[in-house]
Coordinates of C-alpha atoms and ligand atoms in Angstrom, one line a residue:
X1 CA 0.0 0.0 0.0
X2 CA 1.3 3.4 -0.9
X3 CA 2.3 5.6 2.0
X4 CA 2.6 9.3 2.5
X5 CA 6.1 10.9 2.6
X6 CA 5.6 11.5 6.3
X7 CA 5.7 7.8 6.9
X8 CA 9.0 7.2 5.3
X9 CA 12.2 7.7 7.3
X10 CA 15.4 7.6 5.3
X11 CA 18.3 6.1 7.2
X12 CA 21.4 5.9 4.9
X13 CA 20.5 3.3 2.3
X14 CA 17.7 1.9 4.3
X15 CA 14.1 3.0 4.1
X16 CA 12.2 2.3 7.2
X17 CA 8.4 2.4 6.6
X18 CA 7.0 3.6 9.8
X19 CA 3.4 2.7 10.1
X20 CA 0.9 5.4 11.3
X21 CA -1.7 2.7 12.0
X22 CA -1.5 2.8 15.7
X23 CA -2.3 6.6 15.5
X24 CA -5.4 5.8 13.4
X25 CA -6.5 3.1 15.9
X26 CA -5.9 5.5 18.8
X27 CA -8.2 8.0 17.1
X28 CA -10.9 5.4 16.3
X29 CA -10.9 4.3 19.9
X30 CA -11.0 7.8 21.2
X31 CA -14.1 8.4 19.0
X32 CA -16.0 5.4 20.2
X33 CA -15.0 4.6 23.8
X34 CA -15.8 5.7 27.3
X35 CA -19.5 6.3 26.5
X36 CA -18.7 9.3 24.2
X37 CA -19.9 9.5 20.7
X38 CA -19.8 11.5 17.5
X39 CA -22.1 14.5 16.7
X40 CA -23.1 14.5 13.1
X41 CA -23.5 18.2 12.1
X42 CA -22.5 17.8 8.5
X43 CA -25.7 18.4 6.6
X44 CA -25.1 19.7 3.1
X45 CA -25.9 23.4 2.4
X46 CA -29.1 22.3 0.7
X47 CA -30.3 20.0 3.6
X48 CA -29.2 22.5 6.3
X49 CA -30.9 25.4 4.6
X50 CA -34.2 23.3 4.3
X51 CA -34.0 22.4 8.0
X52 CA -33.5 26.1 9.0
X53 CA -36.3 27.2 6.8
X54 CA -38.6 24.5 8.2
X55 CA -38.1 26.3 11.6
X56 CA -38.8 29.7 10.1
X57 CA -35.1 30.7 10.1
X58 CA -33.9 32.4 6.9
X59 CA -31.1 30.2 5.5
X60 CA -27.7 31.8 4.7
X61 CA -24.0 31.1 5.3
X62 CA -24.4 33.2 8.4
X63 CA -27.3 31.4 10.0
X64 CA -25.8 28.0 9.1
X65 CA -22.6 29.1 10.9
X66 CA -24.5 30.6 13.9
X67 CA -26.3 27.3 14.3
X68 CA -23.2 25.2 14.1
X69 CA -21.4 27.5 16.5
X70 CA -24.3 27.1 19.0
X71 CA -23.9 23.4 18.8
X72 CA -20.1 23.2 19.1
X73 CA -19.9 25.7 22.0
X74 CA -22.6 24.1 24.2
X75 CA -21.0 24.0 27.6
X76 CA -19.5 20.7 28.6
X77 CA -20.3 19.1 25.2
X78 CA -17.0 17.1 25.3
X79 CA -18.2 15.2 28.3
X80 CA -20.4 13.1 26.0
X81 CA -19.2 14.0 22.5
X82 CA -15.8 12.8 21.3
X83 CA -16.0 14.1 17.7
X84 CA -18.0 16.4 15.5
X85 CA -18.6 15.8 11.7
X86 CA -18.5 19.1 9.9
X87 CA -19.6 20.0 6.4
X88 CA -17.0 21.6 4.0
X89 CA -18.7 25.0 4.4
X90 CA -18.4 24.9 8.3
X91 CA -14.9 23.5 8.2
X92 CA -13.7 26.7 6.6
X93 CA -15.8 29.1 8.7
X94 CA -14.9 31.0 11.9
X95 CA -16.6 31.2 15.2
X96 CA -17.6 34.6 16.5
X97 CA -14.2 34.8 18.3
X98 CA -12.3 34.3 15.1
X99 CA -11.2 30.7 15.6
X100 CA -11.8 28.3 12.7
X101 CA -14.2 25.5 13.6
X102 CA -11.7 22.6 13.5
X103 CA -9.3 24.5 15.7
X104 CA -12.0 25.5 18.2
X105 CA -13.3 21.9 18.3
X106 CA -9.9 20.6 19.2
X107 CA -9.5 23.3 21.9
X108 CA -12.9 22.2 23.3
X109 CA -11.7 18.6 23.5
X110 CA -13.7 17.4 20.5
X111 CA -12.0 15.8 17.4
X112 CA -13.0 17.6 14.2
X113 CA -14.2 15.4 11.2
X114 CA -15.2 16.3 7.7
X115 CA -17.8 14.9 5.4
X116 CA -16.1 14.3 2.1
X117 CA -18.6 12.6 -0.2
X118 CA -20.4 15.0 -2.5
X119 CA -23.8 13.3 -2.3
X120 CA -25.8 10.7 -4.2
X121 CA -27.1 10.3 -7.7
X122 CA -29.1 7.5 -9.3
X123 CA -27.1 4.6 -10.5
X124 CA -28.2 4.1 -14.1
X125 CA -30.4 1.1 -14.9
X126 CA -30.9 0.2 -11.2
X127 CA -34.5 1.1 -10.5
X128 CA -33.6 4.4 -8.8
X129 CA -30.9 2.9 -6.5
X130 CA -28.3 5.5 -5.6
X131 CA -24.5 5.7 -5.8
X132 CA -22.4 8.1 -3.7
X133 CA -20.0 10.4 -5.6
X134 CA -16.9 12.4 -4.6
X135 CA -13.8 10.3 -5.4
X136 CA -12.5 12.6 -8.1
X137 CA -9.8 14.8 -6.6
X138 CA -10.4 13.3 -3.1
X139 CA -6.7 12.8 -2.3
X140 CA -6.0 16.5 -2.7
X141 CA -9.0 17.4 -0.6
X142 CA -8.0 15.0 2.2
X143 CA -4.5 16.4 2.2
X144 CA -5.9 19.9 2.7
X145 CA -8.4 18.8 5.4
X146 CA -5.6 17.0 7.2
X147 CA -3.4 20.1 7.1
X148 CA -6.3 22.1 8.6
X149 CA -6.7 19.6 11.5
X150 CA -9.2 16.9 10.4
X151 CA -8.9 13.8 12.5
X152 CA -11.5 11.8 10.7
X153 CA -13.7 11.8 7.7
X154 CA -17.1 10.5 6.6
X155 CA -18.6 9.0 3.5
X156 CA -22.2 7.9 3.4
X157 CA -23.5 5.2 1.0
X158 CA -27.3 4.8 0.9
X159 CA -29.2 1.6 0.4
X160 CA -32.9 1.1 0.0
X161 CA -34.4 -2.2 0.9
X162 CA -36.4 -2.3 -2.4
X163 CA -33.6 -1.6 -4.8
X164 CA -30.4 -3.0 -3.3
X165 CA -29.1 -5.8 -5.5
X166 CA -25.6 -7.3 -5.3
X167 CA -24.5 -5.0 -8.1
X168 CA -25.8 -1.9 -6.2
X169 CA -24.1 -3.1 -3.0
X170 CA -20.8 -3.8 -4.9
X171 CA -20.7 -0.4 -6.6
X172 CA -21.3 1.5 -3.4
X173 CA -19.0 -0.7 -1.3
X174 CA -16.2 -0.2 -3.9
X175 CA -16.5 3.6 -3.6
X176 CA -16.5 3.4 0.2
X177 CA -13.4 1.2 0.2
X178 CA -11.5 3.5 -2.2
X179 CA -12.4 6.5 0.1
X180 CA -11.3 4.6 3.2
X181 CA -8.0 3.6 1.7
X182 CA -7.3 7.2 0.7
X183 CA -8.2 8.5 4.1
X184 CA -5.7 6.2 5.8
X185 CA -3.0 7.3 3.4
X186 CA -3.5 10.8 4.7
X187 CA -3.6 9.8 8.4
X188 CA -7.3 10.4 8.6
X189 CA -9.7 7.8 10.2
X190 CA -12.5 7.0 7.8
X191 CA -16.0 6.7 9.1
X192 CA -17.4 4.0 6.8
X193 CA -21.2 4.6 6.6
X194 CA -23.4 2.2 4.7
X195 CA -26.9 3.4 5.6
X196 CA -29.9 1.2 4.9
X197 CA -32.7 3.6 4.9
X198 CA -35.6 3.1 7.4
X199 CA -38.1 5.0 5.4
X200 CA -41.0 2.9 4.2
X201 CA -43.1 0.1 5.6
X202 CA -40.8 -2.9 5.3
X203 CA -40.5 -5.5 8.1
X204 CA -37.5 -5.9 10.3
X205 CA -36.4 -9.0 8.4
X206 CA -36.0 -6.9 5.2
X207 CA -33.8 -4.4 6.9
X208 CA -31.7 -7.3 8.3
X209 CA -31.3 -8.8 4.8
X210 CA -30.3 -5.6 3.1
X211 CA -28.0 -4.6 6.0
X212 CA -26.3 -8.0 5.9
X213 CA -25.7 -7.7 2.1
X214 CA -24.4 -4.2 2.4
X215 CA -22.0 -5.0 5.3
X216 CA -20.8 -8.2 3.8
X217 CA -20.0 -6.4 0.5
X218 CA -18.4 -3.4 2.3
X219 CA -16.0 -5.6 4.3
X220 CA -15.1 -7.6 1.2
X221 CA -14.2 -4.4 -0.7
X222 CA -12.3 -2.9 2.3
X223 CA -10.2 -6.1 2.4
X224 CA -9.5 -5.9 -1.4
X225 CA -8.6 -2.2 -1.0
X226 CA -6.0 -3.0 1.7
X227 CA -7.8 -1.0 4.3
X228 CA -6.6 -1.5 7.9
X229 CA -9.7 -2.4 9.8
X230 CA -8.1 -1.4 13.1
X231 CA -8.1 2.2 11.8
X232 CA -11.8 2.7 10.8
X233 CA -15.1 3.5 12.5
X234 CA -18.2 1.8 11.1
X235 CA -21.4 3.8 11.0
X236 CA -24.3 1.6 10.3
X237 CA -28.1 1.8 10.8
X238 CA -29.9 -0.1 13.5
X239 CA -31.8 -3.0 12.0
X240 CA -35.4 -1.9 12.4
X241 CA -38.8 -2.2 10.7
X242 CA -39.5 0.7 8.3
X243 CA -40.8 3.9 10.0
X244 CA -44.3 3.3 8.6
X245 CA -44.4 -0.4 9.7
X246 CA -45.6 -1.6 13.1
X247 CA -42.8 -0.9 15.7
X248 CA -40.6 -3.6 17.1
X249 CA -39.3 -3.6 20.7
X250 CA -35.8 -2.1 21.5
X251 CA -34.8 -5.6 22.7
X252 CA -35.7 -7.2 19.3
X253 CA -34.1 -4.4 17.4
X254 CA -30.8 -4.7 19.4
X255 CA -30.9 -8.5 19.0
X256 CA -31.5 -8.3 15.2
X257 CA -28.8 -5.6 14.8
X258 CA -26.2 -7.6 16.8
X259 CA -27.0 -10.8 14.8
X260 CA -26.3 -9.0 11.5
X261 CA -23.2 -7.2 12.9
X262 CA -21.6 -10.2 14.5
X263 CA -21.9 -12.1 11.2
X264 CA -20.4 -9.4 9.1
X265 CA -18.2 -7.0 11.0
X266 CA -14.7 -8.4 11.9
X267 CA -13.6 -8.1 15.5
X268 CA -10.6 -6.0 14.3
X269 CA -12.9 -3.0 13.9
X270 CA -12.4 -0.9 17.0
X271 CA -15.7 0.9 17.1
X272 CA -19.2 1.1 15.7
X273 CA -21.1 4.4 15.9
X274 CA -24.7 4.2 14.9
X275 CA -26.7 6.8 12.8
X276 CA -30.2 7.7 14.0
X277 CA -31.9 7.5 10.6
X278 CA -35.0 9.6 11.5
X279 CA -35.9 7.5 14.6
X280 CA -36.9 9.6 17.7
X281 CA -34.2 10.3 20.3
X282 CA -35.7 8.1 23.0
X283 CA -36.0 5.1 20.5
X284 CA -32.4 5.2 19.3
X285 CA -31.1 5.6 22.8
X286 CA -33.1 2.6 23.8
X287 CA -31.7 0.6 20.9
X288 CA -28.2 1.6 21.8
X289 CA -28.7 0.8 25.5
X290 CA -29.9 -2.7 24.7
X291 CA -27.1 -3.3 22.3
X292 CA -24.3 -2.0 24.6
X293 CA -25.6 -4.5 27.2
X294 CA -24.9 -7.5 24.9
X295 CA -22.2 -9.6 26.5
X296 CA -19.0 -10.4 24.7
X297 CA -19.3 -7.7 22.1
X298 CA -16.1 -7.6 20.1
X299 CA -16.2 -3.8 19.3
X300 CA -17.1 -0.6 21.1
X301 CA -20.6 0.6 20.3
X302 CA -21.7 4.3 20.5
X303 CA -23.7 6.9 18.7
X304 CA -23.0 9.1 15.7
X305 CA -26.5 10.6 15.6
X306 CA -27.5 13.7 13.7
X307 CA -31.2 14.4 14.0
X308 CA -31.7 12.5 17.3
X309 CA -29.3 15.0 18.9
X310 CA -30.0 18.3 17.1
X311 CA -33.6 18.5 16.0
X312 CA -35.0 19.7 19.3
X313 CA -32.1 22.1 19.7
X314 CA -32.7 23.7 16.3
X315 CA -36.4 24.1 17.2
X316 CA -35.6 25.6 20.6
X317 CA -33.2 28.1 19.0
X318 CA -35.5 29.3 16.2
X319 CA -32.8 31.7 15.1
X320 CA -33.3 33.8 18.2
X321 CA -30.1 34.9 20.0
X322 CA -32.1 34.9 23.3
X323 CA -32.8 31.2 22.9
X324 CA -29.2 30.0 22.4
X325 CA -28.9 28.8 26.0
X326 CA -32.2 26.8 25.8
X327 CA -31.1 25.2 22.5
X328 CA -27.7 24.2 24.0
X329 CA -29.6 22.7 27.0
X330 CA -31.6 20.5 24.6
X331 CA -28.4 19.4 22.8
X332 CA -26.6 18.7 26.0
X333 CA -29.5 16.6 27.3
X334 CA -29.8 14.6 24.1
X335 CA -26.1 13.9 24.1
X336 CA -26.1 13.0 27.8
X337 CA -28.9 10.5 27.1
X338 CA -27.1 9.0 24.1
X339 CA -23.8 8.7 26.1
X340 CA -25.6 7.0 29.0
X341 CA -27.1 4.5 26.5
X342 CA -23.7 3.8 25.1
X343 CA -22.5 2.9 28.5
X344 CA -25.4 0.6 28.9
Ligands
13P401 P1 -29.0 10.9 11.4 O1 -28.5 10.4 12.7 O2 -29.9 12.1 11.4 O3 -29.5 9.8 10.5 O4 -27.7 11.4 10.6 C1 -26.5 10.8 10.8 C2 -25.7 11.0 9.6 O5 -24.5 11.4 9.7 C3 -26.2 10.6 8.3 O6 -25.2 10.6 7.3

């Protein structure tokens, strides 16, 4: 596997290749252990703008920045949050005090991460199934993010239970693996996110089947790409019935999720950080709590929620400077609940 110049130490005629893998493992463990988890605040400009407007807040680079600053600077956030995933726009923005977001995050005890995929587009001839884009020029972008302090990155592949064939799984897993290998070359921990969507009315078994196919294919491609599994964080969905189907108990969801993961995720992976996928905060915390109580789990489990942590905070803020403290209280409480769940 190709290594960056920083990994090569020239000693006379001998080249010692110094592995940076322990550092990646260290970061992956830091992100997923001790009950702390990762805050996903990396919505694209389009998605973030829509979420602001849905709360009656005019969307602009300034309001998107103000909102992300409110999240990051919530007092004591680092007690339950180990890392924050930022969007490219936020990564280059400054807080009110002039510090850039990734610098401020580190000073607050939170590792800064960056979403590097550029979104999804239909995969031709595949019934509307999606492929994630963003590999072109990715090496150069990762080098720049690493220079500016990024500790980890994220790439999200999206799978729908109705359209995920082996071909769709392979195409998306291949892209995820190329991204992950490139991240590791730049000393950045890749969050590998194969998300099986929970929209729809499918039963739990359908989610289990698609999640199993996605994860099996992802780990096969990671292996082919030479990715060091001890230096990644996996970000999967919980295995649940569709949001419009009858609910299953947290116990059954944790059991189904563990069954799929233990079959597909090698024990070398240090940590798994779940997405919330549109489930309510209480529900995903209950799933995580049940799962973290499973004995003999080979990996750390924690949260990397977006909506389950921030939706009530955004509503409480409403774009009003007088409501910042109330919004931060909401965020802190949601993170505290998720962190308690991660500890079982
Ligand atoms: P949700 O927790 O809102 O699903 O978002 C997590 C995420 O990062 C999706 O890519």
